[in-house]
Amino acid sequence: MDRLGADAPRPTACAWMGRGKHCVTYRLRRGELANFVGVVERDDWTTESWAQRGTRAEALADFAGWHPTIQRLLSEADELYRWALFDRAPLATWVEGRVALMGDAAHPMLPFLAQGAAMAVEDAWTLASCLSQDQPVHQALKAYEKQRFARTAGVQAGSRANAKTFHKRTRLGQLVTYGPMYLAGKIAPHALYARQDALYAHDVTALH
Ligand SMILES: Cc1cc2nc3c(=O)[nH]c(=O)nc-3n(C[C@H](O)[C@H](O)[C@H](O)COP(=O)(O)OP(=O)(O)OC[C@H]3O[C@@H](n4cnc5c(N)ncnc54)[C@H](O)[C@@H]3O)c2cc1C
C-alpha cells in the first residue's frame, strides 16, 4: 500500500467490470497490503495449479487501458500467480460409508461470490456438530450432507450467475445491468445490502 500512493485501491472490496473480464481489489493485513484478483475468460488453458507464476507483461496486457489503480497495482505487484478456474456442477452425493467430502472437494465454485472458504468453514462447523451427536457415523455424515447441500448448491449457482453479471460485453448490456445497480446504491443502499442477507445472515450455529 505504501508504494501505491494516490492509486491505492479503496478500503472496501471493489469489483471492476469489463468485457469478458473483471477484477477485484481489496486491502489485507490491517491495510498494509493491497490484493488484486483479475479474471479473464478464455478456453485455451487447462492447467490445474495454485502455484503457477504469471508474468507482469501478461497481466498488464490483460488489463491494458483499465483504471490507473489497476495498472499501478500490476506494475508494483511483488508476486503474480495465475489460476485456471473450473466450474463444476453439484455432485450427486458427498458421503460414502464413513467418508465425507467437505469444502471445495464437495462443492467447488467459481470465486465470484467470494464464498468458497466461507462455505468450507460452515461445512466444518456443521460436520463437527453432527458428529458430536449420539448417532452412528454414517447417519451423522448423511445429516451433515442434508444440512449443507442446498445451501452450497445455491451459492455455486449464484457464483456462476455472477460471471455473467460481471462480464457484460455490450454497452447496452452494461447499461441495463449496472445502471439499476448504481441507482439502487444511491437511492436505497439498504435494499441492495439486504440482497446479501441470504449469504451473510446465514448462521449455521443457529440451526442446531
Ligand atoms: C482467485 C480466488 C479467489 C478466492 N477468493 C475467496 C474469497 O474472497 N472468499 C472465500 O471465502 N473464498 C475464496 N476463494 C475460494 C477459497 O480459496 C476456497 O474455496 C478454499 O480454499 C477451499 O478450501 P478447502 O480446504 O476446501 O480446499 P483447499 O484450500 O484447496 O485445500 C485442500 C488442500 O489439500 C491439499 N491436498 C490435495 N491433495 C492432497 C493429497 N493427496 N494429500 C494431502 N494433501 C492434499 C492441497 O494441497 C490443499 O492444501 C477464492 C478462490 C480463488 C481461486
Coordinates of C-alpha atoms and ligand atoms in Angstrom, one line a residue:
M1 CA 0.0 0.0 0.0
D2 CA 2.9 2.4 0.8
R3 CA 4.1 2.1 -2.8
L4 CA 0.7 2.8 -4.4
G5 CA 0.2 6.5 -3.3
A6 CA -2.9 8.1 -4.8
D7 CA -3.5 4.9 -6.9
A8 CA -4.2 2.8 -3.8
P9 CA -7.4 0.8 -4.0
R10 CA -10.3 1.9 -1.9
P11 CA -10.6 0.4 1.6
T12 CA -13.7 -1.5 0.7
A13 CA -13.6 -4.5 -1.6
C14 CA -14.2 -3.2 -5.1
A15 CA -15.3 -5.1 -8.2
W16 CA -14.2 -3.6 -11.5
M17 CA -16.2 -5.0 -14.5
G18 CA -15.4 -5.1 -18.2
R19 CA -16.0 -7.0 -21.4
G20 CA -15.4 -10.7 -20.7
K21 CA -13.2 -9.9 -17.7
H22 CA -13.4 -8.4 -14.3
C23 CA -11.1 -7.8 -11.3
V24 CA -11.5 -7.3 -7.6
T25 CA -9.3 -5.1 -5.4
Y26 CA -9.2 -5.1 -1.6
R27 CA -6.8 -4.5 1.3
L28 CA -5.3 -7.1 3.6
R29 CA -3.4 -7.2 6.9
R30 CA -4.9 -4.1 8.6
G31 CA -4.5 -2.2 5.3
E32 CA -0.8 -2.9 4.8
L33 CA -1.2 -4.9 1.7
A34 CA -3.4 -4.5 -1.4
N35 CA -4.6 -7.6 -3.3
F36 CA -5.7 -7.8 -6.9
V37 CA -7.7 -10.7 -8.4
G38 CA -8.2 -10.5 -12.1
V39 CA -10.4 -12.8 -14.0
V40 CA -10.2 -13.2 -17.8
E41 CA -12.5 -15.6 -19.8
R42 CA -10.5 -17.9 -22.1
D43 CA -10.8 -21.6 -23.1
D44 CA -7.3 -22.4 -24.2
W45 CA -5.8 -23.1 -20.8
T46 CA -6.4 -26.1 -18.6
T47 CA -3.5 -26.3 -16.1
E48 CA -4.9 -27.0 -12.6
S49 CA -2.4 -25.4 -10.2
W50 CA -2.3 -23.0 -7.3
A51 CA 1.4 -22.2 -7.6
Q52 CA 1.9 -21.3 -11.2
R53 CA 3.6 -17.9 -11.7
G54 CA 2.3 -15.4 -14.2
T55 CA 4.2 -12.5 -15.8
R56 CA 3.7 -8.8 -15.3
A57 CA 3.6 -8.3 -19.1
E58 CA 0.7 -10.7 -19.4
A59 CA -1.3 -9.2 -16.6
L60 CA -0.7 -5.7 -17.9
A61 CA -1.8 -6.8 -21.4
D62 CA -5.0 -8.4 -20.0
F63 CA -5.9 -5.1 -18.3
A64 CA -4.5 -2.6 -20.8
G65 CA -6.4 0.7 -20.8
W66 CA -8.1 0.0 -17.4
H67 CA -8.2 2.5 -14.5
P68 CA -4.8 3.8 -13.2
T69 CA -5.3 1.9 -9.9
I70 CA -5.3 -1.4 -11.8
Q71 CA -2.3 -0.5 -13.9
R72 CA -0.3 0.6 -10.8
L73 CA -1.2 -2.5 -8.8
L74 CA 0.0 -4.7 -11.5
S75 CA 3.2 -2.7 -12.1
E76 CA 4.0 -2.7 -8.4
A77 CA 2.9 -6.3 -7.5
D78 CA 5.6 -8.4 -5.7
E79 CA 4.2 -11.7 -6.9
L80 CA 1.8 -12.7 -9.6
Y81 CA 0.1 -16.0 -9.8
R82 CA -2.2 -17.4 -12.4
W83 CA -5.0 -19.9 -11.8
A84 CA -7.4 -21.6 -14.2
L85 CA -10.9 -21.5 -12.8
F86 CA -13.0 -24.6 -13.4
D87 CA -16.7 -24.7 -12.8
R88 CA -18.3 -28.0 -11.8
A89 CA -22.0 -29.0 -11.3
P90 CA -23.1 -30.1 -7.8
L91 CA -22.2 -33.7 -7.0
A92 CA -24.9 -36.4 -6.5
T93 CA -23.6 -37.2 -3.0
W94 CA -20.7 -36.3 -0.7
V95 CA -20.9 -39.3 1.5
E96 CA -19.8 -42.9 1.0
G97 CA -19.7 -45.2 4.1
R98 CA -17.6 -43.4 6.7
V99 CA -16.0 -41.0 4.2
A100 CA -17.5 -37.5 3.6
L101 CA -16.3 -34.6 1.4
M102 CA -16.3 -31.0 2.5
G103 CA -15.1 -27.6 1.2
D104 CA -14.0 -27.4 -2.4
A105 CA -13.8 -31.1 -2.7
A106 CA -17.6 -31.3 -2.1
H107 CA -18.7 -28.1 -3.9
P108 CA -16.1 -26.3 -5.9
M109 CA -17.4 -23.0 -7.0
L110 CA -16.3 -20.0 -9.1
P111 CA -15.0 -17.3 -6.7
F112 CA -17.5 -14.7 -7.9
L113 CA -19.4 -14.5 -4.6
A114 CA -16.1 -14.9 -2.6
Q115 CA -17.7 -17.7 -0.6
G116 CA -15.7 -20.9 -1.2
A117 CA -13.7 -20.7 2.0
A118 CA -16.7 -19.4 3.9
M119 CA -18.6 -22.5 2.8
A120 CA -15.8 -24.7 3.9
V121 CA -15.9 -23.1 7.4
E122 CA -19.6 -23.6 7.6
D123 CA -19.2 -27.2 6.5
A124 CA -16.7 -27.8 9.2
W125 CA -18.9 -26.5 12.0
T126 CA -21.9 -28.5 10.8
L127 CA -19.9 -31.7 10.3
A128 CA -18.4 -31.4 13.8
S129 CA -21.9 -30.7 15.3
C130 CA -23.4 -33.7 13.5
L131 CA -20.6 -36.0 14.6
S132 CA -20.9 -34.9 18.2
Q133 CA -24.5 -36.1 18.4
D134 CA -25.3 -39.5 19.6
Q135 CA -25.8 -41.3 16.3
P136 CA -23.9 -43.8 14.0
V137 CA -21.2 -42.1 11.9
H138 CA -22.8 -42.8 8.6
Q139 CA -26.0 -41.3 9.8
A140 CA -24.2 -38.3 11.1
L141 CA -22.4 -37.8 7.8
K142 CA -25.7 -38.0 5.9
A143 CA -27.3 -35.5 8.3
Y144 CA -24.3 -33.1 7.6
E145 CA -24.8 -33.5 3.8
K146 CA -28.5 -32.9 4.1
Q147 CA -28.0 -29.7 6.1
R148 CA -25.3 -28.3 3.7
F149 CA -26.3 -29.5 0.2
A150 CA -29.0 -26.9 -0.8
R151 CA -27.0 -24.0 0.7
T152 CA -23.8 -24.8 -1.1
A153 CA -25.5 -25.7 -4.4
G154 CA -27.3 -22.3 -4.2
V155 CA -24.0 -20.5 -3.7
Q156 CA -22.4 -22.4 -6.5
A157 CA -25.3 -21.3 -8.8
G158 CA -25.1 -17.7 -7.6
S159 CA -21.4 -17.6 -8.2
R160 CA -21.9 -18.9 -11.7
A161 CA -24.6 -16.3 -12.4
N162 CA -22.2 -13.5 -11.3
A163 CA -19.8 -14.4 -14.0
K164 CA -22.4 -13.3 -16.5
T165 CA -23.2 -10.1 -14.5
F166 CA -19.6 -9.1 -14.2
H167 CA -18.6 -9.7 -17.8
K168 CA -21.3 -7.9 -19.9
R169 CA -19.9 -7.4 -23.3
T170 CA -22.1 -4.8 -24.9
R171 CA -22.7 -1.2 -23.9
L172 CA -26.5 -1.9 -23.7
G173 CA -25.9 -4.9 -21.5
Q174 CA -23.7 -2.9 -19.2
L175 CA -26.2 0.0 -19.0
V176 CA -29.2 -2.3 -18.3
T177 CA -27.3 -4.2 -15.6
Y178 CA -25.1 -1.7 -13.9
G179 CA -27.4 1.3 -14.3
P180 CA -30.1 0.0 -11.9
M181 CA -27.4 -1.2 -9.5
Y182 CA -25.8 2.3 -9.5
L183 CA -29.2 3.9 -8.9
A184 CA -30.2 1.5 -6.2
G185 CA -26.8 2.2 -4.5
K186 CA -27.6 5.9 -4.5
I187 CA -31.3 5.8 -3.6
A188 CA -31.8 2.7 -1.4
P189 CA -28.4 1.2 -0.5
H190 CA -30.0 -0.8 2.3
A191 CA -32.2 -2.7 -0.2
L192 CA -29.0 -3.6 -2.0
Y193 CA -27.4 -4.8 1.2
A194 CA -30.5 -6.8 2.1
R195 CA -30.0 -8.9 -1.1
Q196 CA -26.7 -10.1 0.5
D197 CA -28.5 -11.4 3.6
A198 CA -29.0 -14.8 2.1
L199 CA -25.2 -15.1 2.1
Y200 CA -24.1 -13.2 5.2
A201 CA -27.0 -13.6 7.6
H202 CA -26.9 -17.3 7.4
D203 CA -25.9 -18.7 10.7
V204 CA -25.0 -22.4 10.8
T205 CA -24.6 -22.4 14.6
A206 CA -28.3 -21.3 14.9
L207 CA -29.5 -24.4 13.1
H208 CA -28.6 -26.8 15.9
Ligands
LIG1 C1 -8.8 -16.4 -7.1 C2 -9.6 -17.0 -5.9 C3 -10.2 -16.1 -5.0 C4 -10.9 -16.6 -3.9 N1 -11.5 -15.7 -3.0 C5 -12.2 -16.1 -2.0 C6 -12.8 -15.2 -1.0 O1 -12.6 -14.0 -1.1 N2 -13.5 -15.7 0.0 C7 -13.8 -17.0 0.1 O2 -14.5 -17.5 1.1 N3 -13.2 -17.9 -0.8 C8 -12.4 -17.5 -1.8 N4 -11.9 -18.4 -2.7 C9 -12.1 -19.8 -2.5 C10 -11.3 -20.5 -1.4 O3 -9.9 -20.2 -1.7 C11 -11.5 -22.0 -1.5 O4 -12.9 -22.2 -1.5 C12 -11.0 -22.7 -0.2 O5 -9.5 -22.5 -0.2 C13 -11.3 -24.2 -0.2 O6 -10.8 -24.7 0.9 P1 -10.6 -26.3 1.0 O7 -9.9 -26.5 2.4 O8 -11.9 -27.0 0.7 O9 -9.6 -26.7 -0.2 P2 -8.1 -26.2 -0.5 O10 -7.8 -24.8 0.1 O11 -7.9 -26.5 -1.9 O12 -7.3 -27.2 0.4 C14 -7.0 -28.5 0.0 C15 -5.6 -28.9 0.5 O13 -5.4 -30.3 0.3 C16 -4.1 -30.4 -0.2 N5 -4.1 -31.7 -0.9 C17 -4.6 -32.0 -2.2 N6 -4.4 -33.3 -2.4 C18 -3.7 -33.9 -1.4 C19 -3.3 -35.2 -1.1 N7 -3.4 -36.2 -1.9 N8 -2.7 -35.3 0.1 C20 -2.5 -34.3 1.0 N9 -3.0 -33.1 0.8 C21 -3.6 -32.8 -0.4 C22 -3.9 -29.2 -1.2 O14 -2.5 -29.0 -1.4 C23 -4.5 -28.1 -0.3 O15 -3.6 -27.5 0.6 C24 -11.1 -17.9 -3.8 C25 -10.5 -18.8 -4.7 C26 -9.8 -18.3 -5.8 C27 -9.2 -19.3 -6.7

